[in-house]
Short mmCIF file of C-alpha atoms in Angstrom, two decimals:
data_model
loop_
_atom_site.label_atom_id
_atom_site.label_comp_id
_atom_site.label_asym_id
_atom_site.label_seq_id
_atom_site.Cartn_x
_atom_site.Cartn_y
_atom_site.Cartn_z
CA UNK A 1 7.48 -3.21 2.40
CA UNK A 2 10.11 -5.54 2.36
CA UNK A 3 12.19 -4.67 -0.57
CA UNK A 4 14.88 -7.62 0.50
CA UNK A 5 16.42 -9.37 -2.37
CA UNK A 6 15.14 -12.95 -3.20
CA UNK A 7 17.82 -15.34 -1.70
CA UNK A 8 16.34 -18.35 -3.82
CA UNK A 9 16.79 -16.98 -7.35
CA UNK A 10 20.44 -18.01 -8.80
CA UNK A 11 22.42 -15.39 -8.43
CA UNK A 12 24.57 -13.57 -11.78
CA UNK A 13 27.58 -15.08 -10.98
CA UNK A 14 28.59 -16.75 -7.72
CA UNK A 15 27.22 -15.09 -4.74
CA UNK A 16 25.06 -11.85 -4.79
CA UNK A 17 26.99 -9.04 -3.46
CA UNK A 18 26.16 -7.04 -0.59
CA UNK A 19 24.37 -3.68 -0.62
CA UNK A 20 27.25 -1.45 -0.05
CA UNK A 21 29.81 -3.25 -2.55
CA UNK A 22 26.62 -3.27 -5.50
CA UNK A 23 26.34 0.45 -5.15
CA UNK A 24 29.90 0.71 -5.47
CA UNK A 25 30.31 -1.10 -8.41
CA UNK A 26 27.01 0.18 -10.59
CA UNK A 27 28.57 3.89 -9.77
CA UNK A 28 31.79 2.31 -10.91
CA UNK A 29 30.01 1.44 -14.01
CA UNK A 30 30.88 -2.42 -13.71
CA UNK A 31 28.93 -4.11 -16.35
CA UNK A 32 27.96 -7.19 -14.31
CA UNK A 33 26.78 -5.11 -11.51
CA UNK A 34 23.76 -3.82 -13.39
CA UNK A 35 22.70 -7.48 -14.16
CA UNK A 36 23.41 -8.76 -11.07
CA UNK A 37 21.15 -5.49 -9.51
CA UNK A 38 18.64 -6.48 -11.64
CA UNK A 39 18.66 -9.99 -10.88
CA UNK A 40 18.78 -9.30 -7.37
CA UNK A 41 16.06 -6.98 -7.17
CA UNK A 42 13.45 -7.82 -10.13
CA UNK A 43 11.08 -9.77 -8.02
CA UNK A 44 10.32 -7.44 -4.80
CA UNK A 45 10.22 -4.73 -7.31
CA UNK A 46 7.73 -6.27 -9.91
CA UNK A 47 5.47 -7.20 -6.73
CA UNK A 48 5.37 -3.65 -5.42
CA UNK A 49 4.77 -2.16 -9.14
CA UNK A 50 1.99 -5.30 -9.91
CA UNK A 51 0.19 -4.30 -6.73
CA UNK A 52 0.09 -0.68 -7.98
CA UNK A 53 -0.99 -0.87 -11.62
CA UNK A 54 -2.85 -4.25 -11.24
CA UNK A 55 -1.56 -6.02 -14.74
CA UNK A 56 1.78 -7.45 -15.56
CA UNK A 57 2.49 -5.47 -18.73
CA UNK A 58 2.39 -1.85 -17.22
CA UNK A 59 4.06 -3.83 -14.38
CA UNK A 60 6.72 -4.58 -16.19
CA UNK A 61 7.17 -1.55 -18.12
CA UNK A 62 7.12 0.60 -14.71
CA UNK A 63 10.11 -2.04 -13.17
CA UNK A 64 12.27 -1.80 -16.50
CA UNK A 65 11.56 2.24 -16.13
CA UNK A 66 12.73 1.84 -12.38
CA UNK A 67 15.73 0.01 -12.69
CA UNK A 68 16.78 2.21 -15.66
CA UNK A 69 15.98 5.35 -13.24
CA UNK A 70 18.19 4.03 -10.59
CA UNK A 71 21.03 3.10 -12.65
CA UNK A 72 21.14 6.64 -13.88
CA UNK A 73 20.69 8.21 -10.42
CA UNK A 74 22.96 6.18 -8.02
CA UNK A 75 25.24 8.97 -7.91
CA UNK A 76 22.83 10.31 -5.85
CA UNK A 77 22.11 7.79 -3.31
CA UNK A 78 24.02 9.25 -0.20
CA UNK A 79 23.36 5.95 2.10
CA UNK A 80 21.26 7.71 4.90
CA UNK A 81 18.68 5.16 3.63
CA UNK A 82 18.74 1.57 2.86
CA UNK A 83 19.90 1.06 -0.76
CA UNK A 84 16.30 -1.08 -0.66
CA UNK A 85 14.12 1.66 0.62
CA UNK A 86 15.60 4.15 -1.90
CA UNK A 87 14.62 1.35 -4.91
CA UNK A 88 11.69 1.10 -3.25
CA UNK A 89 10.59 4.61 -3.79
CA UNK A 90 11.78 4.70 -6.97
CA UNK A 91 9.53 1.80 -8.27
CA UNK A 92 6.55 3.64 -6.28
CA UNK A 93 7.70 6.47 -8.32
CA UNK A 94 7.71 4.74 -11.96
CA UNK A 95 4.39 3.08 -11.14
CA UNK A 96 2.39 6.05 -9.95
CA UNK A 97 3.44 7.94 -13.25
CA UNK A 98 2.73 4.99 -15.34
CA UNK A 99 -0.90 4.71 -13.35
CA UNK A 100 -1.29 8.76 -14.27
CA UNK A 101 -0.31 8.18 -18.10
CA UNK A 102 -3.30 5.54 -18.20
CA UNK A 103 -6.28 7.74 -19.76
CA UNK A 104 -9.09 5.78 -18.17
CA UNK A 105 -12.34 6.64 -16.61
CA UNK A 106 -12.03 6.12 -13.15
CA UNK A 107 -15.13 6.66 -11.17
CA UNK A 108 -14.45 8.92 -7.86
CA UNK A 109 -17.26 8.12 -5.88
CA UNK A 110 -16.48 6.31 -2.55
CA UNK A 111 -19.95 7.36 -0.85
CA UNK A 112 -21.49 4.06 -1.41
CA UNK A 113 -18.82 2.55 0.88
CA UNK A 114 -19.23 4.83 3.35
CA UNK A 115 -21.35 4.75 6.50
CA UNK A 116 -24.46 6.80 6.58
CA UNK A 117 -26.28 8.49 9.67
CA UNK A 118 -29.66 9.57 10.49
CA UNK A 119 -30.70 12.86 10.73
CA UNK A 120 -29.94 12.60 14.66
CA UNK A 121 -26.52 11.37 13.49
CA UNK A 122 -27.04 7.74 14.88
CA UNK A 123 -25.73 4.60 12.36
CA UNK A 124 -28.31 4.35 9.81
CA UNK A 125 -27.45 0.89 9.48
CA UNK A 126 -26.05 -0.68 12.71
CA UNK A 127 -22.55 -1.80 12.03
CA UNK A 128 -21.64 -5.48 12.50
CA UNK A 129 -18.89 -6.67 15.17
CA UNK A 130 -16.28 -8.94 14.81
CA UNK A 131 -16.59 -12.92 14.78
CA UNK A 132 -12.84 -13.84 15.44
CA UNK A 133 -10.89 -12.09 17.64
CA UNK A 134 -7.64 -10.03 15.71
CA UNK A 135 -5.09 -12.72 15.92
CA UNK A 136 -7.40 -15.57 14.51
CA UNK A 137 -8.31 -12.88 11.92
CA UNK A 138 -4.91 -11.98 10.69
CA UNK A 139 -3.89 -16.14 10.54
CA UNK A 140 -6.61 -16.82 8.14
CA UNK A 141 -4.89 -17.71 4.79
CA UNK A 142 -7.28 -16.55 2.08
CA UNK A 143 -6.84 -13.17 4.29
CA UNK A 144 -4.03 -11.20 1.71
CA UNK A 145 -6.40 -12.19 -1.27
CA UNK A 146 -9.26 -10.97 -0.32
CA UNK A 147 -7.87 -7.66 1.14
CA UNK A 148 -6.23 -7.00 -2.08
CA UNK A 149 -9.39 -7.99 -4.18
CA UNK A 150 -11.29 -5.31 -2.13
CA UNK A 151 -8.82 -2.95 -2.02
CA UNK A 152 -9.10 -3.06 -6.01
CA UNK A 153 -12.72 -2.30 -5.74
CA UNK A 154 -12.18 0.97 -4.56
CA UNK A 155 -11.83 4.26 -6.81
CA UNK A 156 -8.39 4.67 -8.07
CA UNK A 157 -7.74 7.91 -5.72
CA UNK A 158 -8.27 5.99 -2.87
CA UNK A 159 -6.88 2.93 -3.79
CA UNK A 160 -3.75 4.48 -4.39
CA UNK A 161 -3.66 5.87 -1.01
CA UNK A 162 -4.38 3.08 1.00
CA UNK A 163 -1.76 1.00 -0.93
CA UNK A 164 0.85 3.50 -0.34
CA UNK A 165 0.14 4.40 3.29
CA UNK A 166 -0.99 0.69 4.62
CA UNK A 167 0.79 -1.75 2.40
CA UNK A 168 3.67 0.25 1.09
CA UNK A 169 4.28 1.93 4.41
CA UNK A 170 5.13 5.26 3.03
CA UNK A 171 4.30 8.43 5.66
CA UNK A 172 2.05 10.86 4.89
CA UNK A 173 4.54 13.66 3.93
CA UNK A 174 5.68 11.38 1.40
CA UNK A 175 2.59 9.81 0.15
CA UNK A 176 1.54 13.84 -0.53
CA UNK A 177 4.81 14.63 -2.08
CA UNK A 178 4.43 11.57 -4.28
CA UNK A 179 0.96 12.32 -5.35
CA UNK A 180 1.20 15.87 -5.75
CA UNK A 181 -1.08 16.81 -2.94
CA UNK A 182 -1.08 18.16 0.82
CA UNK A 183 -1.00 16.18 3.48
CA UNK A 184 -4.24 17.32 4.50
CA UNK A 185 -6.14 15.01 1.42
CA UNK A 186 -4.15 12.59 2.07
CA UNK A 187 -5.43 12.20 5.46
CA UNK A 188 -9.03 12.42 4.72
CA UNK A 189 -8.68 10.00 1.48
CA UNK A 190 -6.70 7.29 3.83
CA UNK A 191 -9.53 7.73 6.30
CA UNK A 192 -12.11 7.40 3.67
CA UNK A 193 -10.56 4.85 2.11
CA UNK A 194 -10.12 2.51 5.36
CA UNK A 195 -14.17 3.19 6.04
CA UNK A 196 -14.92 1.61 2.62
CA UNK A 197 -12.13 -1.25 2.60
CA UNK A 198 -14.05 -1.62 6.08
CA UNK A 199 -17.34 -1.95 4.57
CA UNK A 200 -16.20 -4.12 1.89
CA UNK A 201 -14.48 -6.64 4.61
CA UNK A 202 -17.66 -6.89 6.60
CA UNK A 203 -18.89 -9.86 5.56
CA UNK A 204 -15.61 -11.68 6.38
CA UNK A 205 -15.06 -9.67 9.86
CA UNK A 206 -18.84 -10.84 10.68
CA UNK A 207 -18.13 -14.35 9.77
CA UNK A 208 -20.16 -14.74 6.79
CA UNK A 209 -17.50 -16.21 4.95
CA UNK A 210 -18.76 -15.12 1.61
CA UNK B 1 -19.81 13.26 20.77
CA UNK B 2 -22.64 11.16 18.37
CA UNK B 3 -21.77 8.50 16.62
CA UNK B 4 -20.90 10.66 13.42
CA UNK B 5 -18.29 12.57 14.79
CA UNK B 6 -16.68 9.69 16.35
CA UNK B 7 -16.23 8.07 12.94
CA UNK B 8 -14.61 11.29 11.88
CA UNK B 9 -12.51 11.83 15.08
CA UNK B 10 -11.28 7.78 14.69
CA UNK B 11 -8.13 7.74 12.96
CA UNK B 12 -6.88 10.66 15.10
CA UNK B 13 -8.07 8.74 18.22
CA UNK B 14 -6.48 5.73 17.34
CA UNK B 15 -3.46 7.47 16.92
CA UNK B 16 -3.71 9.11 19.86
CA UNK B 17 -3.63 12.55 18.22
CA UNK B 18 -6.88 13.77 19.85
CA UNK B 19 -6.61 16.48 22.68
CA UNK B 20 -6.96 14.66 26.41
CA UNK B 21 -10.78 16.24 26.48
CA UNK B 22 -11.80 15.06 23.21
CA UNK B 23 -10.57 11.37 23.86
CA UNK B 24 -12.58 11.43 26.99
CA UNK B 25 -15.71 12.39 24.84
CA UNK B 26 -14.84 9.68 22.71
CA UNK B 27 -14.24 6.96 25.34
CA UNK B 28 -17.86 8.21 26.87
CA UNK B 29 -19.78 7.47 23.87
CA UNK B 30 -18.53 4.00 23.18
CA UNK B 31 -19.46 3.47 26.87
CA UNK B 32 -22.61 4.08 25.80
CA UNK B 33 -22.71 2.92 22.22
CA UNK B 34 -22.67 -0.74 20.92
CA UNK B 35 -22.89 0.10 17.33
CA UNK B 36 -19.84 2.38 17.47
CA UNK B 37 -17.74 0.08 19.55
CA UNK B 38 -18.74 -2.70 16.95
CA UNK B 39 -17.81 -0.11 14.07
CA UNK B 40 -14.14 0.80 15.77
CA UNK B 41 -13.46 -2.92 16.57
CA UNK B 42 -14.07 -3.68 12.87
CA UNK B 43 -11.86 -0.77 12.06
CA UNK B 44 -9.16 -1.90 13.80
CA UNK B 45 -9.09 -5.04 12.40
CA UNK B 46 -9.32 -4.01 9.09
CA UNK B 47 -6.19 -1.78 9.89
CA UNK B 48 -4.46 -5.15 11.27
CA UNK B 49 -5.38 -7.02 8.08
CA UNK B 50 -3.70 -4.59 5.91
CA UNK B 51 -0.72 -4.56 7.66
CA UNK B 52 -0.49 -8.53 7.13
CA UNK B 53 -0.04 -7.26 3.32
CA UNK B 54 2.98 -5.18 4.20
CA UNK B 55 5.00 -8.12 4.82
CA UNK B 56 6.81 -9.93 1.84
CA UNK B 57 5.38 -11.23 -1.37
CA UNK B 58 3.10 -13.93 -0.87
CA UNK B 59 4.72 -17.68 -1.09
CA UNK B 60 4.04 -19.08 -4.59
CA UNK B 61 4.11 -15.93 -6.67
CA UNK B 62 6.09 -16.76 -10.18
CA UNK B 63 9.44 -14.97 -10.20
CA UNK B 64 9.77 -12.46 -13.18
CA UNK B 65 10.40 -14.35 -16.05
CA UNK B 66 14.00 -14.57 -17.95
CA UNK B 67 13.03 -12.46 -20.86
CA UNK B 68 11.74 -9.59 -18.97
CA UNK B 69 15.14 -9.75 -17.18
CA UNK B 70 16.86 -9.53 -20.67
CA UNK B 71 14.69 -6.97 -22.11
CA UNK B 72 15.79 -4.80 -19.10
CA UNK B 73 19.27 -5.26 -19.45
CA UNK B 74 19.05 -4.64 -23.30
CA UNK B 75 17.14 -1.47 -22.55
CA UNK B 76 19.96 -0.43 -20.54
CA UNK B 77 22.46 -1.00 -23.44
CA UNK B 78 19.98 1.09 -25.42
CA UNK B 79 20.18 3.90 -23.17
CA UNK B 80 23.85 4.32 -22.70
CA UNK B 81 24.65 3.62 -26.88
#
């Protein structure tokens, strides 16, 4: 996930500082630094939170919490990763906490979207092959919207894993740590989520254009 | 190897994490099973499509409103006062 700050947003004052200058200023507690920090990173952080939480209000609250958390913890940033990468993890963490705090009844079954087999282990329903080459497929303008819409159809525990692994780009160990589970569980959920997404995308992949 | 096993092993196959002998069994099944070939190709395309979504935020998304930025700045003032 690209967490680079938007360059077309008007800077708080003059030119936006570099990452290293910003970190130095934040650690020094400079007032103007926090505002510059918020203005430079609010858009990419909001987009990450919005993808995970799916509504504006929760995304804004998670983003606010993420900024405050980053400001409190800036002294812990050791510079081994890029600052934007560190922020990416913080906003994901804040978004996941918000997600867990929601008291919603979420369906957990994904079985309806998974392939089924006959007694002799053949496909019960013949899979449909691709109508387009992969290169042509990924250049379809509406593809991203279709993907996001279909990901939102998945049960939450599977949606979260596919978001973190395949869209936010976290590795298996990191995802397991954030979701407080094991890498084995993450791998299983990810494979089931991908299979389910393939089922949901099959009409488009097969050229039906629904 | 049967169709069910192909789908069970699919992620490991694409990540090239299967033992060599199992990879050969997987490839041998694909050579004889058009249904699994169709499935694997559309699964690969699903992964490729997901990769397009990991790019920068889509063009045209509205920037965060100024009042939200001000709310964050105010929350920080509250937190440190």
